[in-house]
Coordinates of C-alpha atoms in Angstrom, one line a residue:
Chain A
M868 CA -0.1 0.0 -0.1
S869 CA 1.8 3.0 -1.1
D870 CA 0.4 6.4 0.5
E871 CA 0.5 8.2 -3.1
L872 CA -1.6 9.5 -6.0
V873 CA -0.2 7.5 -9.1
A874 CA -1.8 8.6 -12.5
Q875 CA -1.2 7.6 -15.7
F876 CA -3.9 8.0 -18.4
E877 CA -4.8 9.2 -21.7
K878 CA -8.0 11.3 -22.4
A879 CA -8.7 11.9 -26.2
Y880 CA -10.8 14.4 -27.4
R881 CA -13.2 14.6 -30.5
R882 CA -11.1 16.7 -32.9
G883 CA -8.9 17.8 -30.0
P884 CA -5.3 16.8 -28.8
V885 CA -4.9 13.8 -26.6
I886 CA -3.9 14.5 -23.2
H887 CA -1.1 12.1 -21.4
G888 CA -1.7 12.3 -17.7
D889 CA 1.6 11.2 -16.2
L890 CA 1.8 12.3 -12.4
R891 CA 3.0 10.9 -8.7
V892 CA 2.1 13.3 -5.6
S893 CA 2.3 12.0 -1.9
G894 CA -1.0 11.1 -0.7
T895 CA -0.8 12.2 2.9
G896 CA 0.0 15.4 4.6
F897 CA 0.2 18.8 3.2
S898 CA 1.9 19.4 0.4
V899 CA 1.5 21.6 -2.9
T900 CA 2.1 20.2 -6.6
V901 CA 1.3 22.8 -9.6
L902 CA 0.7 21.7 -12.8
F903 CA 2.1 24.6 -14.5
G904 CA 1.6 25.5 -18.4
P905 CA 0.3 27.5 -21.1
S906 CA -3.4 27.8 -21.7
G907 CA -4.8 24.8 -23.4
C908 CA -2.1 22.4 -22.4
G909 CA -4.6 20.1 -20.9
K910 CA -3.9 20.8 -17.4
T911 CA -7.4 21.3 -16.3
T912 CA -8.6 18.2 -18.0
L913 CA -6.0 16.2 -16.3
L914 CA -7.3 17.6 -13.0
R915 CA -10.9 16.9 -14.1
C916 CA -9.8 13.4 -14.4
L917 CA -8.4 13.2 -11.2
A918 CA -11.8 14.2 -9.6
G919 CA -13.7 12.1 -11.8
L920 CA -15.5 14.9 -13.8
E921 CA -13.8 13.3 -17.1
R922 CA -13.2 9.5 -18.0
P923 CA -9.7 8.9 -19.7
E924 CA -9.7 6.4 -22.5
T925 CA -6.9 4.3 -21.2
G926 CA -4.8 4.1 -18.1
T927 CA -4.9 3.9 -14.7
I928 CA -5.5 6.4 -11.2
R929 CA -4.6 5.0 -7.9
F930 CA -4.8 7.0 -4.8
N931 CA -3.3 5.7 -1.2
G932 CA -3.7 1.8 -2.8
L933 CA -7.1 2.4 -3.9
T934 CA -7.9 2.1 -7.6
W935 CA -10.1 5.2 -8.7
F936 CA -9.8 4.5 -12.4
D937 CA -8.7 1.6 -14.4
A938 CA -9.6 1.4 -17.9
A939 CA -8.4 -2.3 -18.6
S940 CA -11.1 -3.5 -16.1
R941 CA -13.7 -0.8 -16.4
V942 CA -13.2 0.8 -12.8
S943 CA -14.0 4.2 -12.8
W944 CA -15.1 5.6 -9.4
S945 CA -17.7 8.7 -9.2
P946 CA -16.5 11.9 -7.9
Q947 CA -18.8 11.4 -4.9
R948 CA -17.0 8.5 -3.9
R949 CA -13.3 9.7 -4.5
D950 CA -13.9 12.2 -1.7
V951 CA -11.9 15.2 -3.5
G952 CA -12.4 18.9 -2.9
F953 CA -12.4 20.7 -6.1
L954 CA -12.2 24.6 -6.3
F955 CA -13.7 25.6 -9.6
Q956 CA -12.3 28.8 -11.6
E957 CA -15.0 30.8 -11.1
Y958 CA -15.7 29.1 -7.6
A959 CA -19.3 27.8 -8.5
L960 CA -21.0 28.9 -5.5
F961 CA -24.5 28.0 -5.1
P962 CA -26.4 31.4 -6.2
H963 CA -29.8 30.3 -4.6
L964 CA -27.9 29.4 -1.2
T965 CA -26.6 31.8 1.2
V966 CA -22.9 31.7 2.3
G967 CA -23.5 29.8 5.5
E968 CA -26.0 27.4 3.3
N969 CA -23.1 26.9 0.5
I970 CA -20.5 25.8 3.4
A971 CA -22.8 23.5 4.7
F972 CA -24.0 22.1 1.5
G973 CA -22.2 19.1 1.8
L974 CA -22.7 18.0 5.5
R975 CA -26.2 17.0 4.8
N976 CA -25.6 13.7 6.7
W977 CA -24.2 15.2 10.0
R978 CA -26.0 15.9 12.8
V979 CA -27.5 19.6 13.2
E980 CA -24.9 20.4 16.0
E981 CA -21.8 19.0 14.5
R982 CA -22.9 20.8 11.3
R983 CA -23.5 24.1 13.0
R984 CA -20.2 24.0 14.9
A985 CA -18.1 23.1 11.6
V986 CA -19.9 26.1 9.6
A987 CA -19.0 28.3 12.5
D988 CA -15.2 27.2 12.4
M989 CA -15.0 27.7 8.7
L990 CA -16.8 31.0 8.9
D991 CA -14.2 32.2 11.3
R992 CA -11.3 30.4 9.9
F993 CA -11.7 32.5 6.8
Q994 CA -13.1 35.6 8.2
L995 CA -16.4 35.6 6.9
G996 CA -18.0 35.9 10.4
G997 CA -21.2 38.1 9.7
L998 CA -21.7 37.3 5.9
E999 CA -23.4 33.6 6.3
S1000 CA -26.8 34.9 5.6
R1001 CA -25.7 37.0 2.5
Y1002 CA -26.1 35.5 -1.2
P1003 CA -22.9 34.8 -3.1
D1004 CA -23.6 37.7 -5.5
Q1005 CA -23.6 40.1 -2.3
V1006 CA -20.2 39.5 -1.3
S1007 CA -16.7 40.4 -2.8
G1008 CA -14.9 38.3 -5.2
G1009 CA -12.1 37.5 -2.4
Q1010 CA -14.9 36.4 0.0
Q1011 CA -16.4 34.3 -2.6
Q1012 CA -13.0 32.8 -3.0
R1013 CA -13.1 32.0 0.8
V1014 CA -16.5 30.6 1.0
A1015 CA -15.5 28.0 -2.0
L1016 CA -12.6 27.3 -0.2
A1017 CA -14.6 26.8 3.2
R1018 CA -17.3 24.7 1.4
M1019 CA -14.7 22.5 0.2
L1020 CA -12.7 21.9 3.2
V1021 CA -15.4 21.6 5.9
R1022 CA -15.7 18.0 4.7
R1023 CA -12.0 17.3 5.1
P1024 CA -11.5 15.7 1.7
R1025 CA -8.7 13.2 0.8
L1026 CA -7.5 15.4 -1.9
L1027 CA -7.6 19.0 -2.9
L1028 CA -7.9 20.0 -6.4
L1029 CA -7.8 23.8 -7.3
D1030 CA -8.3 25.0 -10.9
E1031 CA -6.7 28.4 -11.5
P1032 CA -7.6 29.5 -7.9
L1033 CA -6.4 33.2 -8.2
S1034 CA -7.4 34.0 -12.0
A1035 CA -11.1 35.2 -11.1
L1036 CA -9.5 37.9 -8.7
D1037 CA -8.2 41.4 -10.0
A1038 CA -4.3 42.0 -9.8
A1039 CA -4.1 43.4 -6.6
L1040 CA -5.9 41.1 -4.6
R1041 CA -4.2 38.2 -6.1
D1042 CA -0.7 39.3 -5.1
E1043 CA -2.1 39.6 -1.7
L1044 CA -3.6 36.2 -1.7
R1045 CA -0.7 34.2 -3.5
S1046 CA 0.8 33.8 0.1
Q1047 CA -2.3 33.5 1.9
L1048 CA -3.5 30.8 0.1
R1049 CA -0.7 28.6 0.8
H1050 CA -0.8 29.5 4.2
W1051 CA -4.7 28.7 4.7
L1052 CA -4.1 25.2 2.9
S1053 CA -1.3 24.1 5.1
E1054 CA -3.6 24.2 8.2
F1055 CA -5.2 21.3 6.9
A1056 CA -3.1 18.0 6.3
I1057 CA -4.4 17.5 3.1
P1058 CA -2.3 17.1 -0.5
V1059 CA -3.2 19.7 -3.0
I1060 CA -3.0 20.1 -6.6
V1061 CA -3.1 23.4 -8.2
V1062 CA -3.3 24.2 -12.1
T1063 CA -2.0 27.5 -13.0
H1064 CA -0.7 29.4 -16.1
D1065 CA 0.8 32.0 -14.0
R1066 CA 4.4 31.7 -13.3
T1067 CA 4.3 33.8 -10.1
E1068 CA 1.7 31.7 -8.7
A1069 CA 3.1 28.3 -9.6
I1070 CA 6.6 29.4 -8.0
A1071 CA 4.7 30.9 -4.8
L1072 CA 2.7 28.0 -4.2
A1073 CA 4.4 24.8 -5.3
D1074 CA 6.3 22.3 -3.3
Q1075 CA 6.5 20.3 -6.7
V1076 CA 6.0 21.8 -10.2
V1077 CA 4.5 19.5 -13.0
L1078 CA 5.3 21.3 -16.3
M1079 CA 3.0 20.6 -18.9
Q1080 CA 3.0 21.6 -22.8
T1081 CA 0.4 20.5 -25.4
G1082 CA -1.0 17.5 -23.4
R1083 CA 2.2 16.1 -22.1
V1084 CA 4.1 16.2 -18.8
R1085 CA 7.5 17.5 -20.0
Q1086 CA 9.3 18.1 -16.4
T1087 CA 8.3 17.3 -12.8
G1088 CA 10.7 18.5 -10.0
S1089 CA 11.2 21.3 -7.5
V1090 CA 10.5 24.9 -8.5
E1091 CA 14.2 25.5 -8.5
E1092 CA 14.7 22.6 -10.7
V1093 CA 11.8 23.1 -13.1
F1094 CA 12.3 26.8 -13.6
S1095 CA 16.4 26.9 -13.3
R1096 CA 17.2 23.9 -14.9
P1097 CA 14.8 23.3 -17.9
V1098 CA 15.1 20.0 -19.6
D1099 CA 14.9 21.7 -23.1
S1100 CA 14.5 24.9 -24.9
D1101 CA 10.8 24.4 -25.2
V1102 CA 10.3 24.1 -21.4
A1103 CA 12.8 27.0 -21.0
R1104 CA 10.5 29.3 -23.1
I1105 CA 7.3 28.0 -21.3
V1106 CA 9.0 28.9 -17.9
G1107 CA 10.1 32.3 -19.4
V1108 CA 12.6 33.0 -16.2
E1109 CA 16.1 32.1 -16.2
T1110 CA 17.0 31.7 -12.7
V1111 CA 15.2 30.8 -9.9
E1112 CA 16.5 30.3 -6.3
L1113 CA 15.3 30.0 -2.8
G1114 CA 16.6 33.0 -0.7
E1115 CA 16.5 34.4 2.6
V1116 CA 15.7 37.6 3.6
A1117 CA 18.7 38.9 5.8
G1118 CA 17.1 42.7 6.0
V1119 CA 15.2 45.7 4.8
S1120 CA 16.0 49.1 4.8
N1121 CA 14.8 52.0 2.8
G1122 CA 12.4 49.6 0.8
L1123 CA 15.5 47.4 -0.5
A1124 CA 15.9 44.2 1.1
T1125 CA 19.1 42.0 1.3
I1126 CA 18.8 38.7 0.1
R1127 CA 21.0 35.7 0.9
V1128 CA 21.1 33.1 -1.6
K1129 CA 23.5 30.5 -0.6
D1130 CA 26.5 32.3 0.4
V1131 CA 25.8 35.3 -1.8
S1132 CA 24.3 38.4 -1.1
L1133 CA 21.9 40.4 -3.2
I1134 CA 20.1 44.0 -3.0
A1135 CA 16.7 44.0 -4.2
I1136 CA 13.2 45.8 -4.1
A1137 CA 11.7 44.6 -0.9
P1138 CA 8.7 42.5 -1.0
T1139 CA 5.4 44.5 -0.2
Y1140 CA 4.6 41.7 2.3
P1141 CA 6.9 41.0 4.7
A1142 CA 8.4 37.6 4.2
H1143 CA 11.4 35.6 5.4
R1144 CA 11.8 33.0 2.6
V1145 CA 11.4 33.9 -0.7
H1146 CA 12.1 32.8 -4.5
V1147 CA 14.9 35.3 -6.2
C1148 CA 13.5 35.2 -10.0
I1149 CA 15.9 36.5 -12.7
K1150 CA 15.5 37.0 -16.1
G1151 CA 18.3 36.0 -18.5
E1152 CA 18.1 39.1 -20.5
D1153 CA 18.5 41.2 -17.3
V1154 CA 22.0 40.0 -16.6
V1155 CA 24.8 42.3 -17.8
L1156 CA 28.0 40.6 -18.4
Q1157 CA 31.5 42.7 -18.1
R1158 CA 35.0 41.2 -18.2
K1159 CA 36.2 43.5 -14.8
T1160 CA 34.2 45.2 -11.7
P1161 CA 33.3 48.4 -12.8
E1162 CA 34.6 51.2 -10.7
R1163 CA 31.7 53.3 -10.4
T1164 CA 28.2 52.4 -11.5
S1165 CA 24.5 52.6 -10.6
V1166 CA 24.0 48.9 -10.8
R1167 CA 24.0 47.5 -7.1
N1168 CA 24.8 43.9 -7.6
H1169 CA 28.1 42.6 -8.7
L1170 CA 29.0 39.0 -9.1
P1171 CA 32.0 37.6 -9.8
G1172 CA 31.7 34.1 -11.3
V1173 CA 32.9 31.4 -13.8
I1174 CA 31.0 30.5 -17.3
R1175 CA 30.0 27.0 -17.2
W1176 CA 28.5 26.5 -20.2
M1177 CA 27.4 28.3 -23.3
T1178 CA 24.5 27.5 -25.9
P1179 CA 23.7 29.5 -29.1
E1180 CA 20.0 30.2 -29.6
G1181 CA 19.3 31.8 -32.8
P1182 CA 21.2 35.6 -32.2
L1183 CA 21.5 35.1 -28.6
V1184 CA 23.6 32.9 -26.5
R1185 CA 22.6 31.2 -23.5
I1186 CA 25.5 31.4 -20.9
G1187 CA 25.4 29.3 -17.7
L1188 CA 27.4 30.9 -14.7
D1189 CA 28.4 29.9 -11.4
C1190 CA 28.5 33.0 -9.0
G1191 CA 28.2 31.1 -5.9
F1192 CA 24.6 29.9 -7.1
A1193 CA 23.7 29.0 -10.8
L1194 CA 22.7 31.8 -12.9
T1195 CA 21.7 32.1 -16.4
A1196 CA 22.5 35.0 -19.0
L1197 CA 21.1 35.8 -22.2
V1198 CA 23.7 37.9 -24.6
T1199 CA 23.7 38.5 -28.0
R1200 CA 26.1 36.6 -30.4
P1201 CA 28.4 40.1 -31.5
A1202 CA 28.5 40.8 -27.5
C1203 CA 30.0 36.9 -26.7
E1204 CA 32.4 37.3 -29.6
E1205 CA 33.6 41.1 -28.2
L1206 CA 33.8 40.0 -25.1
Q1207 CA 35.6 36.7 -26.1
L1208 CA 33.5 34.6 -23.6
Q1209 CA 34.8 31.1 -23.1
V1210 CA 33.7 28.4 -20.9
G1211 CA 35.9 28.4 -17.7
E1212 CA 36.7 31.7 -18.0
P1213 CA 35.9 34.5 -15.0
I1214 CA 33.4 37.0 -15.4
V1215 CA 31.2 39.8 -13.9
A1216 CA 27.7 39.7 -13.8
L1217 CA 25.7 42.8 -13.0
L1218 CA 22.1 43.1 -11.8
K1219 CA 20.1 46.1 -11.4
A1220 CA 18.2 45.9 -7.6
P1221 CA 14.7 46.3 -9.6
S1222 CA 15.5 43.3 -12.2
I1223 CA 15.6 40.8 -9.0
H1224 CA 12.2 39.7 -8.8
L1225 CA 11.1 38.3 -5.3
I1226 CA 8.0 36.1 -4.8
P1227 CA 7.5 35.2 -0.9
K1228 CA 7.1 31.7 -0.2
D1229 CA 5.3 31.7 3.1
Chain B
M289 CA -70.9 32.2 -18.0
D290 CA -70.5 28.5 -18.9
W291 CA -69.1 27.0 -15.7
T292 CA -69.2 23.5 -16.8
A293 CA -66.8 24.3 -19.4
I294 CA -64.5 26.6 -17.6
W295 CA -64.3 23.7 -14.9
L296 CA -63.5 20.9 -17.4
T297 CA -60.7 23.5 -19.0
L298 CA -59.3 24.2 -15.6
R299 CA -59.0 20.0 -15.2
L300 CA -57.6 19.4 -18.6
A301 CA -54.8 22.3 -18.1
T302 CA -53.9 21.2 -14.6
A303 CA -53.8 17.6 -15.9
T304 CA -51.9 18.5 -18.7
T305 CA -49.2 20.6 -17.0
A306 CA -48.6 18.0 -14.1
I307 CA -48.0 15.3 -16.5
L308 CA -45.6 17.2 -18.9
L309 CA -43.8 18.7 -15.8
V310 CA -43.2 14.8 -14.5
A311 CA -42.4 13.6 -17.9
G312 CA -40.9 16.8 -19.5
L313 CA -38.1 17.6 -16.8
P314 CA -36.2 14.2 -17.4
L315 CA -36.9 14.6 -21.1
A316 CA -35.5 17.9 -21.0
Y317 CA -32.5 17.3 -18.8
W318 CA -31.6 14.7 -21.0
L319 CA -31.9 16.9 -24.0
A320 CA -29.8 19.8 -22.5
M321 CA -26.9 17.4 -20.9
S322 CA -26.9 14.8 -23.5
S323 CA -23.8 14.8 -26.1
W324 CA -25.6 12.1 -28.2
R325 CA -25.2 13.3 -32.0
G326 CA -28.7 12.3 -32.8
R327 CA -30.4 14.5 -30.1
F328 CA -31.4 16.9 -32.8
I329 CA -34.1 14.6 -34.1
I330 CA -35.6 14.3 -30.7
E331 CA -35.2 18.0 -30.5
A332 CA -37.1 18.2 -33.9
V333 CA -39.8 15.9 -32.9
V334 CA -40.5 17.8 -29.7
A335 CA -40.7 21.0 -31.5
L336 CA -43.3 19.8 -34.2
P337 CA -46.5 20.8 -32.6
L338 CA -45.2 24.3 -32.7
V339 CA -45.2 24.7 -36.6
L340 CA -48.1 21.7 -37.4
P341 CA -51.7 23.0 -37.8
P342 CA -53.8 21.7 -34.7
T343 CA -55.9 20.0 -37.1
V344 CA -53.3 18.0 -38.9
M345 CA -52.1 17.0 -34.9
G346 CA -55.7 16.1 -33.9
F347 CA -56.2 14.1 -36.8
Y348 CA -53.3 11.6 -36.4
V349 CA -54.4 11.3 -32.7
L350 CA -58.0 10.7 -33.7
M351 CA -56.6 7.9 -36.0
A352 CA -54.0 6.5 -33.4
T353 CA -56.6 6.5 -30.7
G354 CA -59.4 5.1 -32.8
P355 CA -61.0 1.6 -31.9
N356 CA -59.3 0.1 -34.9
S357 CA -55.8 1.3 -33.7
P358 CA -53.3 -0.7 -31.4
L359 CA -53.7 1.8 -28.7
G360 CA -57.3 2.4 -29.2
S361 CA -58.2 -1.1 -29.1
L362 CA -55.9 -1.8 -25.9
Y363 CA -57.7 1.2 -24.0
E364 CA -60.7 -0.3 -24.9
Q365 CA -59.9 -3.7 -23.7
T366 CA -58.7 -2.5 -20.3
T367 CA -61.0 0.2 -19.4
G368 CA -63.9 -0.7 -21.7
T369 CA -64.5 2.8 -23.0
L370 CA -63.4 4.5 -25.9
L371 CA -60.4 7.0 -26.0
P372 CA -61.5 9.4 -28.7
F373 CA -64.6 11.7 -27.6
S374 CA -63.6 11.4 -24.1
F375 CA -61.6 13.4 -21.5
P376 CA -58.5 10.7 -21.5
G377 CA -58.5 11.4 -25.3
I378 CA -58.5 15.2 -25.2
L379 CA -55.6 14.9 -22.4
L380 CA -53.6 12.5 -24.7
G381 CA -53.8 15.1 -27.4
S382 CA -53.4 18.3 -25.2
I383 CA -50.3 16.3 -23.9
L384 CA -48.7 16.1 -27.0
Y385 CA -49.6 19.3 -28.5
N386 CA -47.9 21.0 -25.4
L387 CA -45.1 19.0 -25.7
P388 CA -42.7 21.9 -26.9
F389 CA -44.2 24.6 -24.4
A390 CA -43.1 22.7 -21.5
V391 CA -39.7 21.0 -22.9
R392 CA -38.1 23.9 -24.8
P393 CA -38.1 26.3 -21.4
F394 CA -37.1 23.4 -19.4
T395 CA -34.4 22.6 -21.6
A396 CA -33.3 26.1 -22.4
A397 CA -32.8 26.7 -18.7
F398 CA -31.0 23.3 -18.0
A399 CA -28.7 24.2 -21.0
G400 CA -27.9 27.8 -20.0
M401 CA -27.2 26.8 -16.4
N402 CA -23.5 26.9 -15.2
R403 CA -22.6 23.0 -15.2
R404 CA -19.9 23.5 -12.9
L405 CA -22.7 24.2 -10.2
I406 CA -23.7 20.4 -10.6
E407 CA -20.3 19.2 -10.5
A408 CA -19.7 20.9 -7.6
A409 CA -22.4 19.4 -5.8
W410 CA -21.1 16.1 -7.0
C411 CA -17.7 16.8 -5.4
L412 CA -19.5 17.6 -2.3
G413 CA -20.9 14.0 -2.2
E414 CA -23.9 14.6 -3.4
S415 CA -25.5 11.8 -5.7
R416 CA -26.9 13.1 -8.9
W417 CA -30.4 12.7 -8.1
R418 CA -30.1 14.9 -5.0
A419 CA -27.9 17.3 -6.9
F420 CA -30.9 18.0 -9.4
W421 CA -33.1 18.4 -6.1
R422 CA -30.9 20.7 -4.4
V423 CA -29.2 22.5 -7.2
T424 CA -30.2 22.2 -10.7
L425 CA -34.3 22.7 -10.0
P426 CA -33.5 25.6 -8.0
V427 CA -31.2 27.3 -10.0
C428 CA -33.3 26.5 -13.3
W429 CA -36.5 27.7 -11.4
P430 CA -37.4 30.7 -13.5
G431 CA -37.2 28.6 -17.0
V432 CA -39.0 25.8 -15.3
L433 CA -42.1 28.1 -14.2
T434 CA -42.2 29.6 -17.5
G435 CA -42.9 26.0 -19.1
I436 CA -45.5 25.7 -16.3
V437 CA -47.6 28.7 -17.2
L438 CA -46.7 28.7 -20.9
T439 CA -48.1 24.7 -20.7
F440 CA -51.2 25.9 -18.2
A441 CA -52.1 28.9 -20.4
H442 CA -51.8 27.3 -23.7
T443 CA -53.7 24.3 -22.7
V444 CA -56.6 26.9 -21.4
G445 CA -56.7 28.5 -24.9
E446 CA -56.5 25.0 -27.1
F447 CA -59.0 24.5 -29.6
G448 CA -58.1 22.5 -32.7
V449 CA -56.9 19.3 -31.1
V450 CA -59.2 19.2 -28.6
L451 CA -62.0 19.6 -31.3
M452 CA -60.7 17.1 -33.6
V453 CA -60.0 14.3 -30.8
G454 CA -62.9 15.4 -28.7
G455 CA -65.7 16.8 -30.5
N456 CA -68.1 19.1 -28.7
I457 CA -69.6 17.0 -25.8
P458 CA -70.7 19.6 -22.8
G459 CA -68.9 18.7 -19.7
V460 CA -66.5 16.0 -21.4
T461 CA -64.7 17.6 -24.1
R462 CA -66.3 21.0 -24.6
T463 CA -63.8 23.4 -23.3
L464 CA -64.2 27.3 -22.8
S465 CA -62.6 28.0 -26.4
I466 CA -65.0 25.6 -28.2
A467 CA -67.7 26.7 -26.2
I468 CA -67.0 30.2 -27.4
Y469 CA -67.0 29.0 -31.1
D470 CA -70.2 27.5 -30.4
D471 CA -71.6 30.6 -29.0
V472 CA -70.5 32.8 -32.0
Q473 CA -71.9 30.1 -34.5
A474 CA -75.1 30.2 -32.5
L475 CA -74.8 34.3 -32.8
D476 CA -74.7 34.4 -28.9
Y477 CA -72.1 37.3 -28.8
A478 CA -73.0 38.3 -25.1
S479 CA -72.2 34.6 -24.1
A480 CA -68.9 34.7 -26.4
S481 CA -67.6 37.9 -25.0
H482 CA -67.9 36.9 -21.4
A483 CA -65.9 33.7 -22.0
A484 CA -63.3 35.5 -24.4
G485 CA -63.0 38.6 -21.8
L486 CA -62.3 35.8 -19.0
L487 CA -59.7 34.1 -21.4
V488 CA -57.8 37.5 -21.8
A489 CA -57.8 38.4 -18.4
F490 CA -57.0 35.1 -17.4
S491 CA -53.9 35.1 -19.7
L492 CA -52.6 38.5 -18.7
T493 CA -52.8 37.6 -15.1
V494 CA -50.7 34.3 -15.4
L495 CA -47.9 36.2 -17.3
C496 CA -47.7 39.2 -14.9
I497 CA -47.5 36.6 -12.0
T498 CA -44.7 34.7 -14.2
H499 CA -43.0 38.0 -14.9
A500 CA -42.8 39.1 -11.3
L501 CA -42.1 35.4 -9.8
G502 CA -39.2 34.9 -12.2
R503 CA -37.3 37.5 -10.7
R504 CA -37.3 36.1 -7.1
R505 CA -35.2 33.7 -5.6
L506 CA -36.9 30.3 -5.0
P507 CA -37.9 30.1 -1.5
V508 CA -36.2 26.9 -0.3

């Protein structure tokens, strides 16, 4: 009996692409797996297959030793029987029921007293007190999301499936809720699978990233692995950011933060929300390479390092540096020739503080 | 005022509406949710009474229920009475003729509803049957109500099919609209205008109530 969700299946659409699900996720305790990829790559379909809302043509889905789906032996559990929590993109709150009735919807068989206590606990946890007799269209978008979370979590399902949980919110609220969402979910010892096409969301939420493209899983690994070490140039293009490293905020003053990444100190714009652990994201095109450390410059970060590898990509060259941590730079071919860059040679990477993007982790 | 005709009309309309509600909801739900490619054939059959002259419809119902037809002879053997020119006869004609007035609004309501709501109910552990009663029906209530009212009102005003299948037997098949036709034939304009006025007032009231109710939440 393995405490894992193991899914391997194919789902075909009439006149559409074939979705290949290939997933292995811990089945107990809190962990967040993010299915990340561009729109239309099949990640929502994969999620719906896990919930039992879609039926694959071939393959198997097993959860903690239970066979949820097996095409060969015609086993296919209903969503009701799988006992998963599903958060829909637009939340799918029942418009004819109040906030309180929405949260209590799945507790029909509970004793009245227990049900009342469970709903009260959820209202409290998600700061929805006083709203229980309002209808969903009478509360804000952020509140609607919390109602949907409460409705799903109050039953303590075995697995949580979240489809683009933040996409229905406006940009300001999305920033605020990214780290909040992970915190809320971490209070329940339930594994979570999140679908998103938003890079920041993926980095902020994920323990494990599953990168999908045109119906296939292309890479699985930690945030740093998938984003900083993409398996090929297709994946690199999708992740769109060349360097992602975990760092710690060592100090903040005058709106600037000092971040420790391994043994290197970086100066960056401080995040709007107080955070200790952050993901440091650096785009390759923002890295300037120079032979020597400049004497006087506005650029805050000077990182001496060594060139580890070089890959030409059309008019550009992708250059891997070791500056105490792995950093990828994108420079033009002429620049590369002018500087006579060679693998193994020392170099200085310059990074402006605003080009270091910080994503709070918890 | 022809109270016998009014009473008969109300009985016919109530029975037609009740039966079409029970039979029409599952049919409409299936039409709205099915992905079967031949679905349009069923949809066309359901819509047929909208374009067919009532006399044509009535003619076929009459032929299909006559004592020489399989349905008619079966009915005669089990009940000992004839289906045409009886209340069950006009009820059958009325049900068939009103099929689109019930099923089409029901189908439109089900098809227009956000299916994620139903799926959310499933994921919260509710069976398909319970999800229908707790989510689908309350959410689609305005459309279902429209179907009920249209069916009822349309049956009250029915003429052609009832005349073809039921003839004109007072207390059995002589509905209000047939009574009006009779009155006019007999040059009794006073009686005809009473009944006609009543129908207009009834129809208008019913439509006002529908529009007012359709905007409100279903009390659950």
